[in-house]
Coordinates of C-alpha atoms in Angstrom, one line a residue:
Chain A
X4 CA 16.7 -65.9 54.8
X5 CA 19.1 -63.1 53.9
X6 CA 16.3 -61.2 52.0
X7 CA 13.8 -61.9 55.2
X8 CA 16.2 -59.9 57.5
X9 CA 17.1 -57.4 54.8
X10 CA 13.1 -56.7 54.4
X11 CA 12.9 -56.5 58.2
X12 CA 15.9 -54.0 59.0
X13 CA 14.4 -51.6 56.0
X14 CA 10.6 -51.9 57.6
X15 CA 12.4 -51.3 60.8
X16 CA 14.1 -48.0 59.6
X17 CA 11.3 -46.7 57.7
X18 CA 9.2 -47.0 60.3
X19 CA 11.8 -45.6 62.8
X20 CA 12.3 -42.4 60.1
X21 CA 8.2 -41.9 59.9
X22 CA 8.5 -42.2 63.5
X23 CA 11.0 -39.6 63.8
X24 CA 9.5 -37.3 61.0
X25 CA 6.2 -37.7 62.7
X26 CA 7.3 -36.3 66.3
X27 CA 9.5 -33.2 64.8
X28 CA 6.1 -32.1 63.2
X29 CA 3.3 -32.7 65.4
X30 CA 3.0 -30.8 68.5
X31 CA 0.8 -28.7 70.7
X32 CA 2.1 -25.8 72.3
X33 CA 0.7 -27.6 75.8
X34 CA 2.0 -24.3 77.8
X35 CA 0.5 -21.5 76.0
X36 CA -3.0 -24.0 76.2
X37 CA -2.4 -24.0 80.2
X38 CA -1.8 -20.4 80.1
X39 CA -5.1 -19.6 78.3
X40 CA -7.2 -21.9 80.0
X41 CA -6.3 -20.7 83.9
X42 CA -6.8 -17.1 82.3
X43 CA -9.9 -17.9 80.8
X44 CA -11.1 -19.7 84.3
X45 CA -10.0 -16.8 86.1
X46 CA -12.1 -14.2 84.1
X47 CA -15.0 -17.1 83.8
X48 CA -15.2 -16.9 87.9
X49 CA -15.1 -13.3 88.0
X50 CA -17.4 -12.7 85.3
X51 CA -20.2 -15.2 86.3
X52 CA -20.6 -12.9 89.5
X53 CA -20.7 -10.0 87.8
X54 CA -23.4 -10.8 85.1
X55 CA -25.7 -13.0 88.2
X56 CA -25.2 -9.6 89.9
X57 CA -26.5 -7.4 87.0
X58 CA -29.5 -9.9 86.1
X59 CA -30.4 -9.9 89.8
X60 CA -30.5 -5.5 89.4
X61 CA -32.0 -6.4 86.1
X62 CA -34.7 -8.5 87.6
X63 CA -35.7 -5.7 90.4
X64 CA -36.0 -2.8 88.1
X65 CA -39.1 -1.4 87.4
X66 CA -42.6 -1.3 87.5
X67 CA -45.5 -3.4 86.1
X68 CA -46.5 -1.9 82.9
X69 CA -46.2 -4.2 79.5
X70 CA -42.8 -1.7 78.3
X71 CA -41.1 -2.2 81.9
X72 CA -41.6 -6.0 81.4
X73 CA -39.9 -6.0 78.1
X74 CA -37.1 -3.9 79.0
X75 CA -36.5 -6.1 81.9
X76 CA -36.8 -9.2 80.1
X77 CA -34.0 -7.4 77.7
X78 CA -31.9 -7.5 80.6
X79 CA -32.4 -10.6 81.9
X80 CA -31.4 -12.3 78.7
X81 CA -28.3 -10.0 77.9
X82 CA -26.8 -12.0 81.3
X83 CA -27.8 -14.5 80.0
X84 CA -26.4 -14.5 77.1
X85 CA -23.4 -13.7 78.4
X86 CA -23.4 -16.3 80.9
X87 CA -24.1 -18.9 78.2
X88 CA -21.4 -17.5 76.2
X89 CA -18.5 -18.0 79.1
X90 CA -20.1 -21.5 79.3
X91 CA -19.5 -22.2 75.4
X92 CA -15.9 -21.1 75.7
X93 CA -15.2 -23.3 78.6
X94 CA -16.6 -26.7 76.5
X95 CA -14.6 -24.8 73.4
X96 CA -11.7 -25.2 76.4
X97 CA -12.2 -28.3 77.1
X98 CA -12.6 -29.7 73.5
X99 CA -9.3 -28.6 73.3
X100 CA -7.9 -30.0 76.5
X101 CA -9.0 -33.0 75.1
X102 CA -7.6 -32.8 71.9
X103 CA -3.8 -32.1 73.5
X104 CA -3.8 -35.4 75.9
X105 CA -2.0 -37.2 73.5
X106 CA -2.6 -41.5 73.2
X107 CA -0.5 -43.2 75.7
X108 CA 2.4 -45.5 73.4
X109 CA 1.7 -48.5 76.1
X110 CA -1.9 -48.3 76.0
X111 CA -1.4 -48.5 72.3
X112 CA 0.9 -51.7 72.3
X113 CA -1.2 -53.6 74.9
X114 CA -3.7 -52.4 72.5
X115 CA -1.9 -54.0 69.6
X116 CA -0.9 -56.8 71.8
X117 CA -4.4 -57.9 72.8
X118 CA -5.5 -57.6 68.6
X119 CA -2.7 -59.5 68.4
X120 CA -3.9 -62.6 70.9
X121 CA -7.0 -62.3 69.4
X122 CA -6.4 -62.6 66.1
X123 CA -4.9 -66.0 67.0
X124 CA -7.5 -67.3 68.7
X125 CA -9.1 -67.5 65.4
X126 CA -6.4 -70.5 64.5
X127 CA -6.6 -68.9 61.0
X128 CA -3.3 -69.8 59.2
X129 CA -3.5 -66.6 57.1
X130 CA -4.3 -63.9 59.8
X131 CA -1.8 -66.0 62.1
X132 CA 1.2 -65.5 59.8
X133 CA 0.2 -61.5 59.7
X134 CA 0.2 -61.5 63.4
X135 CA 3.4 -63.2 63.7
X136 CA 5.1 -61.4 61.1
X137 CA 4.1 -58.0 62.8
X138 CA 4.9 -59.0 66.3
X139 CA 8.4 -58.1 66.2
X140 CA 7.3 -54.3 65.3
X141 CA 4.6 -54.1 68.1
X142 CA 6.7 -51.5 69.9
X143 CA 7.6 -49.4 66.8
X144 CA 4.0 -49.8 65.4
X145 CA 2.9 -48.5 68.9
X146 CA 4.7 -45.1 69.1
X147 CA 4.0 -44.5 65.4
X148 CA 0.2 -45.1 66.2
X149 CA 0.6 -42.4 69.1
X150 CA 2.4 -40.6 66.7
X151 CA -0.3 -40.5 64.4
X152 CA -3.3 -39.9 67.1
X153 CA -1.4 -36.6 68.4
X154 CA -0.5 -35.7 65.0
X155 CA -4.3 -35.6 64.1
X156 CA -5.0 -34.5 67.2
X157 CA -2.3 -31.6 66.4
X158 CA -4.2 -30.5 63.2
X159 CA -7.9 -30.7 64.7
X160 CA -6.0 -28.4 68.0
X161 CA -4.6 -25.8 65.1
X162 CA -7.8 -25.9 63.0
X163 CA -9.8 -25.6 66.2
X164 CA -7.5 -22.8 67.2
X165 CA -7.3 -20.6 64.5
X166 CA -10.8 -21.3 63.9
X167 CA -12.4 -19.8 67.0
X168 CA -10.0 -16.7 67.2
X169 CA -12.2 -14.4 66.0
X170 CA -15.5 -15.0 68.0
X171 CA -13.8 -15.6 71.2
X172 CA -12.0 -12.4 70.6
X173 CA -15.2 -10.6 69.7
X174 CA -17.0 -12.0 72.4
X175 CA -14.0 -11.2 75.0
X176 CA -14.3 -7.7 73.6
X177 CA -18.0 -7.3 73.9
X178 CA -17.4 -8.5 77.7
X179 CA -14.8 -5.8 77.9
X180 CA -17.4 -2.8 76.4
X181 CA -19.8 -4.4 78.9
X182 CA -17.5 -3.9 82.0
X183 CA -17.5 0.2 82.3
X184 CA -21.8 0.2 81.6
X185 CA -21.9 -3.0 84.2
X186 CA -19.7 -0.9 86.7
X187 CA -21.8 2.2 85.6
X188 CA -25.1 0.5 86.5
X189 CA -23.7 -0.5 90.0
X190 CA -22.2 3.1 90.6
X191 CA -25.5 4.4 89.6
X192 CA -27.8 2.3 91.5
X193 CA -25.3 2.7 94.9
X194 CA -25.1 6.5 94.2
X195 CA -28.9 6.7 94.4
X196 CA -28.3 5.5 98.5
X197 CA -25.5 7.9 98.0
X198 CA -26.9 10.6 96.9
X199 CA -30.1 10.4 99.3
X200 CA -27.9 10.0 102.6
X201 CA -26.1 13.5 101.2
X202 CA -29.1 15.1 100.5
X203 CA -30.2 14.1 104.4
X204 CA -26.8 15.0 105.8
X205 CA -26.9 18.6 104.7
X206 CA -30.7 19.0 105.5
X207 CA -29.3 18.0 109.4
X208 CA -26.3 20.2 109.0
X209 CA -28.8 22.9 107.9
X210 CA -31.1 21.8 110.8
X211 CA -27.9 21.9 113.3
X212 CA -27.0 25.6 112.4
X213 CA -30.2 27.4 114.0
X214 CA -29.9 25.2 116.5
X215 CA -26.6 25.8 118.0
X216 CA -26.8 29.6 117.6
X217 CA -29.9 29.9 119.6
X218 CA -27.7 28.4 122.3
X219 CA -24.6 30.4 124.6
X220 CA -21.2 29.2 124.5
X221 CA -20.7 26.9 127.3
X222 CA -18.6 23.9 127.5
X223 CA -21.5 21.1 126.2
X224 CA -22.4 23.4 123.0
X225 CA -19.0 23.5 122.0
X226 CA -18.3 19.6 122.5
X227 CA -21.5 18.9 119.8
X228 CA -20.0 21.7 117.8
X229 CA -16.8 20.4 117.5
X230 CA -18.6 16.4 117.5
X231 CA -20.1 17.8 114.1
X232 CA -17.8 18.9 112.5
X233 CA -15.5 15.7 113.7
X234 CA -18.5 14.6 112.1
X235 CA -18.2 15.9 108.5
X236 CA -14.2 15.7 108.4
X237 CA -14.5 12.1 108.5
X238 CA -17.2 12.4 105.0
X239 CA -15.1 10.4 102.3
X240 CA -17.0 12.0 99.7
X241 CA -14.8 12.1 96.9
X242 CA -16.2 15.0 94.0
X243 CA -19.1 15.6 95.9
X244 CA -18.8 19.6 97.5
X245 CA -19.4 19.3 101.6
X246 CA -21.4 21.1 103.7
X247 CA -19.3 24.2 105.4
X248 CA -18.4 23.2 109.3
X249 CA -20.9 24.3 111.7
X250 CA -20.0 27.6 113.3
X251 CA -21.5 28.4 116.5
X252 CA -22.4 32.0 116.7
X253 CA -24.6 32.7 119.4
X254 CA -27.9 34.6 118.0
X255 CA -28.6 37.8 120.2
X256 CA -31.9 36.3 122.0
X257 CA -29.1 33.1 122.3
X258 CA -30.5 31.4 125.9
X259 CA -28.3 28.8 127.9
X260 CA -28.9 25.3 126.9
X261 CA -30.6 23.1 129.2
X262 CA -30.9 19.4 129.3
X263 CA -33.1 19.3 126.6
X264 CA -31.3 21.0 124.0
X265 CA -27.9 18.8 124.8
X266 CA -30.1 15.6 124.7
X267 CA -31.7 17.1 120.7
X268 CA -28.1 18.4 119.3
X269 CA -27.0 14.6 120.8
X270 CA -29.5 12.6 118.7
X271 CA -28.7 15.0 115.3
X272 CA -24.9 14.1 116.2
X273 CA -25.7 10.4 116.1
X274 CA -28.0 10.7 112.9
X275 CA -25.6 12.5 111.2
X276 CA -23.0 10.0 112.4
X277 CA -25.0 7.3 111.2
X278 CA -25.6 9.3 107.4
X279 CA -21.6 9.5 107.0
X280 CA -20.8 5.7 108.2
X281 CA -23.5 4.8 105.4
X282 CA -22.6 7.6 102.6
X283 CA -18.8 6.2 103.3
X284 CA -19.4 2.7 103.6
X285 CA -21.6 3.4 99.9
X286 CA -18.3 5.6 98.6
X287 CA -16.1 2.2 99.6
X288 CA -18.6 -0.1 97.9
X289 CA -18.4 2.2 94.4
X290 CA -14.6 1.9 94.5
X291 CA -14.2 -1.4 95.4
X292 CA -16.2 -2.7 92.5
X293 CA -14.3 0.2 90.4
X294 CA -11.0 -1.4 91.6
X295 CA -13.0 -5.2 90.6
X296 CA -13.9 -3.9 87.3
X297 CA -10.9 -2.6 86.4
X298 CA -8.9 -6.1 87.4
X299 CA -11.9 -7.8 85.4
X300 CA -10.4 -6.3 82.1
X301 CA -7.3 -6.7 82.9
X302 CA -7.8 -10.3 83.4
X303 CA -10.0 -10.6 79.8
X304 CA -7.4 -8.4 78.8
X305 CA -4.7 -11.4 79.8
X306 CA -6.9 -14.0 78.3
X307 CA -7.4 -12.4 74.8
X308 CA -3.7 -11.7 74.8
X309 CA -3.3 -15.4 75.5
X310 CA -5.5 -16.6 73.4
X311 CA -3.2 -14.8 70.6
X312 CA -0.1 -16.4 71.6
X313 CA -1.5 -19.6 71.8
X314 CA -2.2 -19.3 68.2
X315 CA 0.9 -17.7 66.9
X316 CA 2.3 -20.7 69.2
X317 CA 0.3 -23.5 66.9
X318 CA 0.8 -21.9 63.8
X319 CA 4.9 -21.6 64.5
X320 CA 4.9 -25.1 65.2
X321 CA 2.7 -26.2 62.4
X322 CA 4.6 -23.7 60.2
X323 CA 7.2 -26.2 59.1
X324 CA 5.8 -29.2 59.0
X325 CA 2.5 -29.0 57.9
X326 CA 2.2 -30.3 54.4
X327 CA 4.7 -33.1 54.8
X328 CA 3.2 -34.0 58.0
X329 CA 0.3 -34.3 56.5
X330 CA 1.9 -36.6 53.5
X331 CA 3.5 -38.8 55.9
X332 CA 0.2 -39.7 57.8
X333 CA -1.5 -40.3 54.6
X334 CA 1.2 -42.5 53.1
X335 CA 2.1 -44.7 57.0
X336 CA -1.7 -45.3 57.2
X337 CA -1.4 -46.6 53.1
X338 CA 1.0 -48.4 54.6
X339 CA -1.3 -49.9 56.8
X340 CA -3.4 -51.0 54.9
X341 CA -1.4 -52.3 51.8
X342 CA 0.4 -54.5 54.6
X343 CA -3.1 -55.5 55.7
X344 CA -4.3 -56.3 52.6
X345 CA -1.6 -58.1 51.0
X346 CA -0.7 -60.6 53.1
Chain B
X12 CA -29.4 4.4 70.0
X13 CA -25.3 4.4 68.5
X14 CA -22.6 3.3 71.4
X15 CA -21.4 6.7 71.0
X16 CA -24.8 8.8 71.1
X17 CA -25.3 6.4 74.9
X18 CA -22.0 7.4 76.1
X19 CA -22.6 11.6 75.3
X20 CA -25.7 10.7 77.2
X21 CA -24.0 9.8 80.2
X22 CA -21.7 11.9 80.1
X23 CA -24.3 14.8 79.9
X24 CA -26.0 12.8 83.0
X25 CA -22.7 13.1 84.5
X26 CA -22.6 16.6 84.2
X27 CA -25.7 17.5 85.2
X28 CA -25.4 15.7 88.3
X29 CA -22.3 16.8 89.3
X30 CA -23.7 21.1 88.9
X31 CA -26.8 19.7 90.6
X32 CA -25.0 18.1 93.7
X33 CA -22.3 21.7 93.6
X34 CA -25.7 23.5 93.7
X35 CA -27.2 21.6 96.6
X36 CA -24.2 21.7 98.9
X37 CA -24.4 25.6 98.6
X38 CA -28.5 25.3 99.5
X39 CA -29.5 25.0 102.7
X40 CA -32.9 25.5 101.4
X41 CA -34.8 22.0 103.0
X42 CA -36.9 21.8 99.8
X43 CA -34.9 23.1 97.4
X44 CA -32.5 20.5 98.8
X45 CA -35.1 17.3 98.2
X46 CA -35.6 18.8 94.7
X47 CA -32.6 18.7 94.0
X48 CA -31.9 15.0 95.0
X49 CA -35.1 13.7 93.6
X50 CA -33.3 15.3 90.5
X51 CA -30.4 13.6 91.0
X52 CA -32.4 10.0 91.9
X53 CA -34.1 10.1 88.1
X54 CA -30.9 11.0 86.8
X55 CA -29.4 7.9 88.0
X56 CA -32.1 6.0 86.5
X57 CA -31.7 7.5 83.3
X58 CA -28.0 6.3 83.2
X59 CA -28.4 2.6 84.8
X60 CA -31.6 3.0 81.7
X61 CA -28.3 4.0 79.6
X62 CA -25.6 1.8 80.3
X63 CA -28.3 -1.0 80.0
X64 CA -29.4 -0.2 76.4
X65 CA -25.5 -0.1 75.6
X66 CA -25.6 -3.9 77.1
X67 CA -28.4 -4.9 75.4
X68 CA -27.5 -3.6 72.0
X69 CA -24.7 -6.0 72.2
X70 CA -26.6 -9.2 72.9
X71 CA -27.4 -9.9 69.2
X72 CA -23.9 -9.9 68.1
X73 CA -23.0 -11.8 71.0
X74 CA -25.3 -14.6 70.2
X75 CA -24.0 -15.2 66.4
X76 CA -20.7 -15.2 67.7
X77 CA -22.1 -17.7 70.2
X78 CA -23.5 -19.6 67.4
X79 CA -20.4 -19.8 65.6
X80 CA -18.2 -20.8 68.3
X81 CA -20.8 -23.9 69.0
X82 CA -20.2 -25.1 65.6
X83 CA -16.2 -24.8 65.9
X84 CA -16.7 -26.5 69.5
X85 CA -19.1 -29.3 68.2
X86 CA -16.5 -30.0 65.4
X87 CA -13.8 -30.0 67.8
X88 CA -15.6 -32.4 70.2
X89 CA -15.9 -35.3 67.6
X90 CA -12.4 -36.0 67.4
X91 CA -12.4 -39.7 67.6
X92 CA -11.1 -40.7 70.8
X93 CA -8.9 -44.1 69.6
X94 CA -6.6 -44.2 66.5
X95 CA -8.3 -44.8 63.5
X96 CA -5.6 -47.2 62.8
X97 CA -6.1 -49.0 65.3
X98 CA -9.7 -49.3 64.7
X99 CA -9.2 -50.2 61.3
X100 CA -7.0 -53.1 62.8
X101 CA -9.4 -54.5 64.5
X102 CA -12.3 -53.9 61.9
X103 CA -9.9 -56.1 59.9
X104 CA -9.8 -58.8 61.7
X105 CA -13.4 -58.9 62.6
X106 CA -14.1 -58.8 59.1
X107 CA -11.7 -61.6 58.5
X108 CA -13.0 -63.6 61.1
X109 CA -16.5 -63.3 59.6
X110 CA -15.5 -64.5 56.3
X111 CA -13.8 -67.7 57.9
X112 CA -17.5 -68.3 59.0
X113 CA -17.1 -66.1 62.6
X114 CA -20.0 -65.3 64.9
X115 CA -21.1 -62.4 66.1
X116 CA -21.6 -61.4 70.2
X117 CA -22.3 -58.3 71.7
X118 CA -19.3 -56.6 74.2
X119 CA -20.0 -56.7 78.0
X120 CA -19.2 -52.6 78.0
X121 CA -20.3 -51.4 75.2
X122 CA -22.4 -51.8 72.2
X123 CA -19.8 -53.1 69.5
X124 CA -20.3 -56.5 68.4
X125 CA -17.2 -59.2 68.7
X126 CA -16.5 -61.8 66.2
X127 CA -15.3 -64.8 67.3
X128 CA -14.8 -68.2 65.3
X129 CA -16.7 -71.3 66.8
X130 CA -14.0 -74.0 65.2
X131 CA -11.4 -72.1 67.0
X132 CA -13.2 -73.3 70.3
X133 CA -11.5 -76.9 70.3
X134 CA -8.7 -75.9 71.9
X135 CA -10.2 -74.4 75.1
X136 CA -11.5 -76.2 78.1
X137 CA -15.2 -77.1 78.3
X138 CA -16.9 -76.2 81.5
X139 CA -20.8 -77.9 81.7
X140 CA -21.0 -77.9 78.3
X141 CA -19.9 -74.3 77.6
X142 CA -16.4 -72.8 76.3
X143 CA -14.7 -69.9 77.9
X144 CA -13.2 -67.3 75.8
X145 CA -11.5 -64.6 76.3
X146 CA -12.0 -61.5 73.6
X147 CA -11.7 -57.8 72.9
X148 CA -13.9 -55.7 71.0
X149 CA -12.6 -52.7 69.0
X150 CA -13.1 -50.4 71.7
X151 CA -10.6 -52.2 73.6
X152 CA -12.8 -54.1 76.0
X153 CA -11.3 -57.5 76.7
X154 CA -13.5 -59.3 78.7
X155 CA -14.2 -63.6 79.5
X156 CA -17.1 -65.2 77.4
X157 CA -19.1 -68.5 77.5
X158 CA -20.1 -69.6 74.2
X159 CA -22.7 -73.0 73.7
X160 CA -20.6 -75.6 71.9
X161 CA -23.7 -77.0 70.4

């Protein structure tokens, strides 16, 4: 009897030490795996609009001959591939969600528990007397199962971790190189709008000029003159050279406008109006997606730098325990199955 | 075309564009001024053609690191969602309860088989000739069964 309770309290406390041993060493830096992952689904979100953007441009450019069709097909699958890549990392993501969710203890002993029952049922006198004799440790076995599932889970996290450094680095940074020519191909395709409303505005301004000077001063010639050049002060034209202000100097055959000639300089007012609402509006479109570039790598900038401290995370915590970690799995699930077997 | 030879192209594009728009603000020429900006329109074209090629120099790259990671991701994705352990348990005691002359009956969720012992039946309550009991499988699915006594 002695020696039955004197087997049990040392199976108690070398399971409680494996136990103990097993939960110092297994662990997955859950935080810096939150971290990544909103980062990563942050960039994902902003990056998927961006590359459906660029392979809608990709689809429109040009024309029907055999070398256009291949360029553009070029283009359409370099989105693509792009977008499939951003799709591979989030199931690389997930896999590793899944691998930190550790086994629940209590699902694990009603697991046990219902083996248990089961076993049983088969009213056979050797398996019984297994049961019975392990029924005591149920809870202990339990957490040392868990133990054991999140430890493995643990090393598959780490080996998955350090494993895919590299090519989700090296694809973050290709996304990164991509960001300036993305934001160059939307500058450039804007700046054609851009470019053509300029060219416009100053043919108008140089239309206005005769205009006005083959009119007198009176009071209605100098409210377009001064509508003008409201006109071009309000041309948010950043780096581009304006046209000069409109100056009315009356011509020496100058006549006095008439109805007609108010009514002409009123409709090149509202067309030039109209160019610099449209070159502006164009000018806020460039630096908006500038200003969402620019947040776009800082973002994949956040996410590769999380990334990295997700990994020096897993390989601090793996740093100590590794190798006995790694002996104590092997030798509890010996343990297993010698008590398995022998009985 | 190198990364580097793409970008001195744009940057030349840039340059040209930006003495060509100078020049066309001084102009008030009305042709010299459409010129000018069908100039500039080409020019854009040649850089969107530009930053393009830089994109779709990458794509091969990108799609053997793609290739890699699927392999890393695959391997990561069969982690076995139950302890082994506890598997092995269970593949115990069905393989136990086959040598004590167990039967074999297919789980209610999932594919695994269950063993179960037909002598052990005695002790359960017949209803029309049939014996309820109640078993797990090793996927954890414990479910009610009615097994012929005959």
């Amino acid at each position: 009897m002695l020696k039955i309770i004197q087997s049990r309290i040392t199976r108690t406390v070398a399971a409680a030490i494996l136990v103990s041993l097993l939960a110092a060493c297994a662990s997955i830096p859950k935080q810096n795996l939150d971290s990544y992952v909103a980062n990563f689904n942050t960039a994902k979100a902003t990056a998927q609009d961006i590359y459906l953007a660029a392979q809608v441009q990709a689809e429109k450019t040009g024309g029907d001959s055999n070398v256009d069709r291949v360029e553009r097909g070029k283009r359409v699958a370099a989105a693509q591939a792009r977008l499939a890549a951003l799709d591979l990392i989030d199931q690389y993501n997930s896999a590793l969600v899944k691998l930190a969710m550790g086994t629940d203890a209590a699902g694990v002993k009603g697991n046990l528990e219902g083996l248990s029952s089961g076993l049983k049922s088969f009213g056979v006198e050797r398996i019984s007397s297994l049961v019975t004799s392990a029924v005591p440790y149920l809870g202990i076995i339990s957490q040392a199962v868990t133990l054991i599932d999140n430890a493995i889970r643990a090393e598959h996290f780490a080996e998955a971790v350090a494993a895919a450094q590299r090519p989700i680095q090296e694809i973050i940074g290709i996304l990164r190189q991509d960001a300036d020519n993305l934001h160059g191909i939307q500058r450039h395709v804007l700046e054609i709008t851009f470019d053509q409303d300029l060219g416009n505005l100053i043919k108008l301004f140089a239309r206005v000029r005769p205009v006005v000077n083959s009119l007198k001063v009176d009071d209605g010639v100098t409210a377009m003159v001064a509508g003008f050049n409201t006109s071009l002060a309000r041309l948010d034209a950043k780096g581009v050279e304006k046209p000069d202000p409109v100056a009315h100097v009356p011509a020496p055959n100058a006549k006095a406008a008439t109805a007609d000639d108010l009514a002409l300089m009123q409709a090149l007012l509202n067309q030039g109006n109209a160019l610099v609402d449209s070159i502006n509006q164009v000018g806020k479109k460039i630096q908006s997606h500038r200003g969402l570039i620019e947040e776009y790598k800082k973002v994949l900038a956040a996410c590769s730098g999380s990334l990295e401290e997700l990994n020096a995370a897993v390989r601090d915590g793996t740093r100590v325990g590794t190798l006995a970690f790694a002996v104590n799995v092997m030798n509890l699930r010996k343990a297993y199955i010698e008590v398995r077997e022998a009985k | 075309m190198t990364q580097d030879e793409i970008n001195l192209t744009i940057a030349e594009y840039e340059d040209a564009i930006d003495k060509l728009r100078t020049y066309r603000a001084k102009e008030l020429d009305q042709t010299k001024i459409d010129e000018a900006t069908a100039k500039i329109t080409a020019l854009h074209g040649k850089c969107i053609d530009a930053h393009w090629l830089a994109i779709t120099s990458r794509t091969a790259v990108l799609e053997a690191l793609t290739t890699e990671l699927k392999a890393i991701t695959d391997k990561a994705s069969k982690i076995p969602q139950l302890s082994d352990a506890v598997k092995n348990l269970r593949d115990a005691a069905d393989n136990a309860a086959k040598l004590a002359g167990g039967k074999e009956i297919k789980c209610k969720n999932c594919d695994a088989k269950v063993v179960y012992l037909p002598n052990a039946l005695t002790a359960l309550v017949a209803v029309g000739g049939k014996k309820k009991i109640m078993l797990t499988c090793k996927n954890g699915h414990t479910n009610d069964y009615e097994i012929a006594t005959n």
